[in-house]
mmCIF file of C-alpha atoms in Angstrom:
data_model
loop_
_atom_site.group_PDB
_atom_site.id
_atom_site.type_symbol
_atom_site.label_atom_id
_atom_site.label_comp_id
_atom_site.label_asym_id
_atom_site.label_seq_id
_atom_site.Cartn_x
_atom_site.Cartn_y
_atom_site.Cartn_z
ATOM 1 C CA MET A 13 -30.649 0.869 8.550
ATOM 2 C CA LYS A 14 -31.969 -2.129 10.469
ATOM 3 C CA SER A 15 -30.752 -1.421 13.993
ATOM 4 C CA LYS A 16 -33.337 -1.055 16.746
ATOM 5 C CA LEU A 17 -33.713 1.669 19.315
ATOM 6 C CA PRO A 18 -32.495 0.824 22.828
ATOM 7 C CA LEU A 19 -35.053 -0.678 25.184
ATOM 8 C CA PRO A 20 -35.750 2.484 27.269
ATOM 9 C CA THR A 21 -36.572 4.484 24.141
ATOM 10 C CA ARG A 22 -38.757 1.684 22.727
ATOM 11 C CA ARG A 23 -40.561 1.429 26.067
ATOM 12 C CA ARG A 24 -41.394 5.130 25.960
ATOM 13 C CA MET A 25 -42.775 4.783 22.439
ATOM 14 C CA CYS A 26 -44.781 1.672 23.332
ATOM 15 C CA MET A 27 -46.185 3.486 26.362
ATOM 16 C CA ARG A 28 -47.399 6.272 24.066
ATOM 17 C CA LEU A 29 -49.342 3.768 21.972
ATOM 18 C CA VAL A 30 -50.847 2.052 25.010
ATOM 19 C CA LEU A 31 -51.973 5.362 26.500
ATOM 20 C CA ALA A 32 -53.522 6.417 23.216
ATOM 21 C CA VAL A 33 -55.781 3.358 23.494
ATOM 22 C CA ALA A 34 -56.445 3.861 27.212
ATOM 23 C CA ALA A 35 -57.396 7.520 26.786
ATOM 24 C CA PRO A 36 -58.779 7.907 23.252
ATOM 25 C CA VAL A 37 -60.019 11.450 23.889
ATOM 26 C CA TRP A 38 -56.404 12.564 24.027
ATOM 27 C CA ALA A 39 -54.887 10.029 21.617
ATOM 28 C CA VAL A 40 -51.604 10.852 19.930
ATOM 29 C CA SER A 41 -51.535 11.456 16.199
ATOM 30 C CA GLY A 42 -49.220 9.605 13.848
ATOM 31 C CA TRP A 43 -47.877 10.037 10.364
ATOM 32 C CA ALA A 44 -51.126 8.799 8.841
ATOM 33 C CA GLN A 45 -52.848 11.808 10.406
ATOM 34 C CA ALA A 46 -50.346 14.412 9.250
ATOM 35 C CA PRO A 47 -51.793 17.202 7.076
ATOM 36 C CA ALA A 48 -51.887 16.542 3.354
ATOM 37 C CA ALA A 49 -50.725 20.084 2.604
ATOM 38 C CA GLY A 50 -48.112 22.253 4.268
ATOM 39 C CA ARG A 51 -45.069 21.285 6.268
ATOM 40 C CA THR A 52 -44.831 18.832 9.140
ATOM 41 C CA GLU A 53 -42.646 18.888 12.234
ATOM 42 C CA ALA A 54 -41.303 15.649 13.689
ATOM 43 C CA LEU A 55 -40.880 15.598 17.474
ATOM 44 C CA TYR A 56 -38.219 13.408 19.075
ATOM 45 C CA GLU A 57 -37.179 12.565 22.625
ATOM 46 C CA GLY A 58 -34.162 10.635 23.804
ATOM 47 C CA VAL A 59 -30.637 11.012 25.092
ATOM 48 C CA LEU A 60 -27.438 12.822 24.208
ATOM 49 C CA GLY A 61 -24.773 11.012 26.172
ATOM 50 C CA SER A 62 -26.526 10.607 29.530
ATOM 51 C CA SER A 63 -28.668 13.755 29.225
ATOM 52 C CA LEU A 64 -32.333 13.832 28.229
ATOM 53 C CA ILE A 65 -33.013 15.972 25.164
ATOM 54 C CA GLY A 66 -35.858 16.830 22.848
ATOM 55 C CA MET A 67 -35.561 17.689 19.165
ATOM 56 C CA THR A 68 -37.998 19.105 16.615
ATOM 57 C CA LEU A 69 -37.302 19.064 12.890
ATOM 58 C CA VAL A 70 -39.246 20.501 9.965
ATOM 59 C CA VAL A 71 -39.591 17.495 7.666
ATOM 60 C CA PRO A 72 -38.316 17.964 4.090
ATOM 61 C CA LYS A 73 -40.879 17.176 1.387
ATOM 62 C CA GLY A 74 -38.570 14.995 -0.684
ATOM 63 C CA ALA A 75 -36.011 12.264 -0.147
ATOM 64 C CA GLU A 76 -33.373 14.885 0.552
ATOM 65 C CA GLY A 77 -33.049 18.560 1.239
ATOM 66 C CA ARG A 78 -32.266 21.211 3.774
ATOM 67 C CA LEU A 79 -33.237 20.748 7.412
ATOM 68 C CA ALA A 80 -34.152 23.239 10.109
ATOM 69 C CA GLY A 81 -35.310 22.863 13.676
ATOM 70 C CA HIS A 82 -34.025 22.965 17.211
ATOM 71 C CA TYR A 83 -33.144 20.808 20.190
ATOM 72 C CA PHE A 84 -33.127 21.376 23.924
ATOM 73 C CA HIS A 85 -31.706 19.793 27.054
ATOM 74 C CA GLY A 86 -34.155 18.501 29.632
ATOM 75 C CA LYS A 87 -32.227 20.342 32.336
ATOM 76 C CA PHE A 88 -32.594 23.764 30.717
ATOM 77 C CA LEU A 89 -35.643 23.559 28.373
ATOM 78 C CA LYS A 90 -34.252 26.253 26.060
ATOM 79 C CA ASP A 91 -34.337 25.886 22.266
ATOM 80 C CA ILE A 92 -30.996 25.660 20.449
ATOM 81 C CA PRO A 93 -31.521 26.326 16.699
ATOM 82 C CA LEU A 94 -30.310 23.720 14.201
ATOM 83 C CA THR A 95 -29.679 23.879 10.462
ATOM 84 C CA GLY A 96 -28.421 21.161 8.157
ATOM 85 C CA SER A 97 -29.222 18.678 5.438
ATOM 86 C CA PHE A 98 -30.881 15.302 4.824
ATOM 87 C CA GLN A 99 -29.628 12.864 2.206
ATOM 88 C CA GLY A 100 -29.765 9.082 1.846
ATOM 89 C CA GLY A 101 -31.340 8.559 5.265
ATOM 90 C CA ARG A 102 -28.583 10.558 6.949
ATOM 91 C CA LEU A 103 -28.920 13.884 8.722
ATOM 92 C CA THR A 104 -26.277 16.474 9.474
ATOM 93 C CA LEU A 105 -27.390 19.191 11.886
ATOM 94 C CA ARG A 106 -25.283 22.081 13.161
ATOM 95 C CA GLU A 107 -25.775 24.494 16.047
ATOM 96 C CA ALA A 108 -24.261 27.967 16.311
ATOM 97 C CA GLY A 109 -22.030 26.944 19.219
ATOM 98 C CA GLY A 110 -20.085 24.534 17.017
ATOM 99 C CA GLY A 111 -21.810 21.271 17.912
ATOM 100 C CA THR A 112 -22.796 18.900 15.099
ATOM 101 C CA PHE A 113 -25.292 16.031 15.045
ATOM 102 C CA THR A 114 -24.573 13.239 12.575
ATOM 103 C CA LEU A 115 -27.608 10.968 12.607
ATOM 104 C CA GLU A 116 -29.262 8.143 10.695
ATOM 105 C CA LEU A 117 -32.946 7.252 10.475
ATOM 106 C CA VAL A 118 -34.032 4.053 12.225
ATOM 107 C CA SER A 119 -36.368 1.846 10.160
ATOM 108 C CA ASN A 120 -39.853 0.996 11.364
ATOM 109 C CA GLY A 121 -39.682 -2.291 9.444
ATOM 110 C CA THR A 122 -42.174 -1.349 6.732
ATOM 111 C CA GLY A 123 -39.831 0.110 4.134
ATOM 112 C CA GLY A 124 -39.656 -3.025 1.987
ATOM 113 C CA GLY A 125 -36.157 -2.146 0.857
ATOM 114 C CA LYS A 126 -37.077 1.424 -0.041
ATOM 115 C CA PRO A 127 -34.787 4.255 1.050
ATOM 116 C CA LEU A 128 -35.465 5.474 4.566
ATOM 117 C CA ASP A 129 -37.282 8.753 5.020
ATOM 118 C CA PHE A 130 -39.240 10.396 7.816
ATOM 119 C CA SER A 131 -42.428 8.468 6.968
ATOM 120 C CA ASN A 132 -40.977 4.956 7.384
ATOM 121 C CA SER A 133 -38.710 5.540 10.373
ATOM 122 C CA ILE A 134 -39.212 5.534 14.132
ATOM 123 C CA GLY A 135 -36.221 7.498 15.345
ATOM 124 C CA LEU A 136 -32.691 8.744 14.918
ATOM 125 C CA THR A 137 -29.365 7.411 16.099
ATOM 126 C CA GLY A 138 -25.816 8.653 15.787
ATOM 127 C CA ALA A 139 -23.536 11.115 17.537
ATOM 128 C CA TRP A 140 -23.034 14.712 18.583
ATOM 129 C CA THR A 141 -19.539 16.116 18.257
ATOM 130 C CA GLN A 142 -17.820 19.362 19.180
ATOM 131 C CA GLY A 143 -14.094 19.682 18.827
ATOM 132 C CA GLY A 144 -12.655 16.465 20.224
ATOM 133 C CA LYS A 145 -15.790 15.617 22.220
ATOM 134 C CA ARG A 146 -18.181 12.901 21.045
ATOM 135 C CA LEU A 147 -21.460 11.751 22.624
ATOM 136 C CA ASP A 148 -23.852 9.047 21.436
ATOM 137 C CA VAL A 149 -27.378 10.150 20.495
ATOM 138 C CA THR A 150 -30.553 8.053 20.445
ATOM 139 C CA LEU A 151 -33.944 9.619 19.719
ATOM 140 C CA GLY A 152 -37.425 8.161 19.308
ATOM 141 C CA ASN A 153 -40.115 9.847 17.211
ATOM 142 C CA THR A 154 -42.839 10.630 19.763
ATOM 143 C CA ALA A 155 -45.272 12.678 17.675
ATOM 144 C CA ASN A 156 -45.783 14.834 14.579
ATOM 145 C CA ARG A 157 -47.622 18.099 14.035
ATOM 146 C CA PRO A 158 -48.237 20.813 11.438
ATOM 147 C CA ALA A 159 -45.390 23.310 11.283
ATOM 148 C CA GLY A 160 -45.826 26.983 12.073
ATOM 149 C CA GLY A 161 -47.999 28.999 14.405
ATOM 150 C CA ARG A 162 -47.981 29.109 18.177
ATOM 151 C CA ARG A 163 -47.274 25.745 19.755
ATOM 152 C CA TYR A 164 -50.292 25.824 22.055
ATOM 153 C CA GLU A 165 -52.819 27.898 20.119
ATOM 154 C CA GLN A 166 -55.240 24.928 20.244
ATOM 155 C CA VAL A 167 -54.969 24.893 24.042
ATOM 156 C CA THR A 168 -54.805 28.485 25.262
ATOM 157 C CA LYS A 169 -54.682 32.157 24.341
ATOM 158 C CA GLU A 170 -51.659 32.577 26.611
ATOM 159 C CA THR A 171 -48.177 32.828 25.196
ATOM 160 C CA ASP A 172 -46.262 29.577 24.838
ATOM 161 C CA GLU A 173 -44.003 30.666 27.692
ATOM 162 C CA GLU A 174 -46.906 31.369 30.052
ATOM 163 C CA PHE A 175 -48.562 28.037 29.368
ATOM 164 C CA GLU A 176 -45.320 26.083 29.708
ATOM 165 C CA ALA A 177 -44.593 27.799 33.026
ATOM 166 C CA ARG A 178 -47.781 26.249 34.445
ATOM 167 C CA VAL A 179 -46.930 22.781 33.133
ATOM 168 C CA GLN A 180 -43.375 23.059 34.444
ATOM 169 C CA GLY A 181 -44.697 24.173 37.828
ATOM 170 C CA PHE A 182 -46.826 21.040 38.069
ATOM 171 C CA HIS A 183 -43.921 18.860 36.923
ATOM 172 C CA ARG A 184 -41.502 20.302 39.494
ATOM 173 C CA ALA A 185 -44.013 20.106 42.325
ATOM 174 C CA VAL A 186 -44.916 16.459 41.689
ATOM 175 C CA LEU A 187 -41.284 15.347 41.508
ATOM 176 C CA ALA A 188 -40.543 17.288 44.709
ATOM 177 C CA GLY A 189 -43.488 15.671 46.485
ATOM 178 C CA ASP A 190 -45.082 19.090 47.004
ATOM 179 C CA ARG A 191 -48.737 18.070 47.125
ATOM 180 C CA ALA A 192 -50.196 21.519 47.740
ATOM 181 C CA GLY A 193 -47.948 23.040 45.097
ATOM 182 C CA ALA A 194 -48.963 20.449 42.495
ATOM 183 C CA ALA A 195 -52.665 20.972 43.237
ATOM 184 C CA ARG A 196 -52.323 24.664 42.289
ATOM 185 C CA PHE A 197 -51.566 23.547 38.740
ATOM 186 C CA VAL A 198 -54.447 21.050 38.408
ATOM 187 C CA ASP A 199 -57.657 21.799 36.522
ATOM 188 C CA PHE A 200 -60.044 19.735 38.675
ATOM 189 C CA PRO A 201 -61.587 17.262 38.297
ATOM 190 C CA LEU A 202 -58.388 15.349 37.529
ATOM 191 C CA HIS A 203 -59.006 12.196 35.478
ATOM 192 C CA VAL A 204 -56.829 9.249 36.507
ATOM 193 C CA ASN A 205 -56.519 6.170 34.274
ATOM 194 C CA GLN A 206 -54.877 3.134 35.857
ATOM 195 C CA GLY A 207 -55.020 -0.567 35.064
ATOM 196 C CA GLY A 208 -57.765 -0.079 32.497
ATOM 197 C CA LYS A 209 -59.969 1.768 34.977
ATOM 198 C CA GLY A 210 -60.661 5.467 35.367
ATOM 199 C CA ARG A 211 -61.678 7.713 38.241
ATOM 200 C CA GLU A 212 -61.989 11.404 38.995
ATOM 201 C CA ILE A 213 -60.285 13.396 41.725
ATOM 202 C CA ALA A 214 -62.428 16.430 42.486
ATOM 203 C CA SER A 215 -60.293 18.580 44.778
ATOM 204 C CA ALA A 216 -56.873 19.299 46.256
ATOM 205 C CA GLU A 217 -57.936 17.435 49.400
ATOM 206 C CA GLN A 218 -58.847 14.317 47.410
ATOM 207 C CA LEU A 219 -55.562 14.541 45.503
ATOM 208 C CA ASP A 220 -53.620 14.680 48.761
ATOM 209 C CA ALA A 221 -55.447 11.577 50.042
ATOM 210 C CA ALA A 222 -54.859 9.641 46.784
ATOM 211 C CA TRP A 223 -51.323 10.930 46.145
ATOM 212 C CA ASP A 224 -49.457 7.640 46.598
ATOM 213 C CA GLN A 225 -51.956 5.747 44.456
ATOM 214 C CA VAL A 226 -51.700 8.270 41.604
ATOM 215 C CA PHE A 227 -48.014 9.149 41.703
ATOM 216 C CA THR A 228 -46.645 5.636 41.968
ATOM 217 C CA ARG A 229 -42.980 4.861 41.482
ATOM 218 C CA ALA A 230 -43.673 3.968 37.836
ATOM 219 C CA CYS A 231 -45.548 7.242 37.327
ATOM 220 C CA LEU A 232 -42.780 9.287 38.948
ATOM 221 C CA ASN A 233 -40.127 7.512 36.873
ATOM 222 C CA ALA A 234 -42.057 8.371 33.712
ATOM 223 C CA LEU A 235 -42.376 11.993 34.810
ATOM 224 C CA LYS A 236 -38.644 12.170 35.510
ATOM 225 C CA GLU A 237 -38.084 11.406 31.819
ATOM 226 C CA ALA A 238 -40.800 13.828 30.699
ATOM 227 C CA LEU A 239 -39.849 17.030 28.903
ATOM 228 C CA PRO A 240 -42.302 19.852 29.748
ATOM 229 C CA HIS A 241 -41.308 21.982 26.766
ATOM 230 C CA ASP A 242 -42.226 22.063 23.062
ATOM 231 C CA MET A 243 -45.049 19.644 23.837
ATOM 232 C CA PHE A 244 -47.331 17.756 21.482
ATOM 233 C CA VAL A 245 -50.980 18.869 21.343
ATOM 234 C CA SER A 246 -54.064 16.798 20.516
ATOM 235 C CA ASN A 247 -57.727 17.758 20.821
ATOM 236 C CA GLY A 248 -56.953 20.924 22.738
ATOM 237 C CA ARG A 249 -54.689 19.227 25.285
ATOM 238 C CA ALA A 250 -50.880 19.166 25.638
ATOM 239 C CA MET A 251 -49.007 16.128 26.899
ATOM 240 C CA ILE A 252 -45.759 15.300 28.644
ATOM 241 C CA GLY A 253 -44.068 11.959 29.216
ATOM 242 C CA ASN A 254 -45.602 10.436 26.075
ATOM 243 C CA GLY A 255 -49.065 10.813 27.564
ATOM 244 C CA VAL A 256 -48.424 10.299 31.273
ATOM 245 C CA ALA A 257 -49.938 13.738 31.951
ATOM 246 C CA TRP A 258 -52.252 15.936 29.858
ATOM 247 C CA PHE A 259 -52.929 19.661 30.327
ATOM 248 C CA SER A 260 -55.732 22.057 29.486
ATOM 249 C CA ALA A 261 -55.416 25.838 29.502
ATOM 250 C CA ASN A 262 -55.921 25.805 33.281
ATOM 251 C CA GLY A 263 -53.662 22.946 34.343
ATOM 252 C CA ALA A 264 -53.333 19.176 34.519
ATOM 253 C CA VAL A 265 -56.549 17.354 33.544
ATOM 254 C CA ALA A 266 -55.463 13.718 33.195
ATOM 255 C CA ILE A 267 -52.869 11.305 34.538
ATOM 256 C CA ASN A 268 -52.276 7.941 32.856
ATOM 257 C CA VAL A 269 -50.546 5.818 35.483
ATOM 258 C CA PRO A 270 -48.153 3.320 33.826
#
């Protein structure tokens, strides 16, 4: 399949690559860094109709096979299990409530005529149907990780739910403009990368003074599209918004201002 992802999705993926260069300590892994043994999960973000969603799939080892995973709506951040199959670059995924995803892999342009699989694709496109309802679906592959285990065991000893509650608290507070509330979820000093330059914010008082310079309109727009659930982890840090914000066990540690 030669079609390209829509511009907003491609922008999010390009931003991930740029931020990986800008903040190499917390760079995002790719397929080349996937484990040689064991199973891999592919993480996707995009839209179902007009709603933001995330999706995680356990990648089949061959050119076809059974699929398992889950998806979630950005509004609710609750996993909805999926089961299905993969054959000929096409995926069929079903949820218990009766909804069905019918998706195709999107080529990354390096296949050389070979059949599409998860290693030479950059996303998924297709539709979700339930009864007579149909919604378009577009997803970009944002990251990959080893399957199994706790999601954030490289970050914290807390449960996944406890850690995500802290990240979601920061996310809500920033979007609400609650400066004091956001500061409670920051692990100071907060590293801020902007325009190729970095600086440190040492305290809640300094964050309040620099708020408008850190949380610019572009930064807030990126955070609005961020999904603070089922996050990718690299080097002991979890990210949201394709690298706009990174979190340690104690809170936000870095902001990459677009």
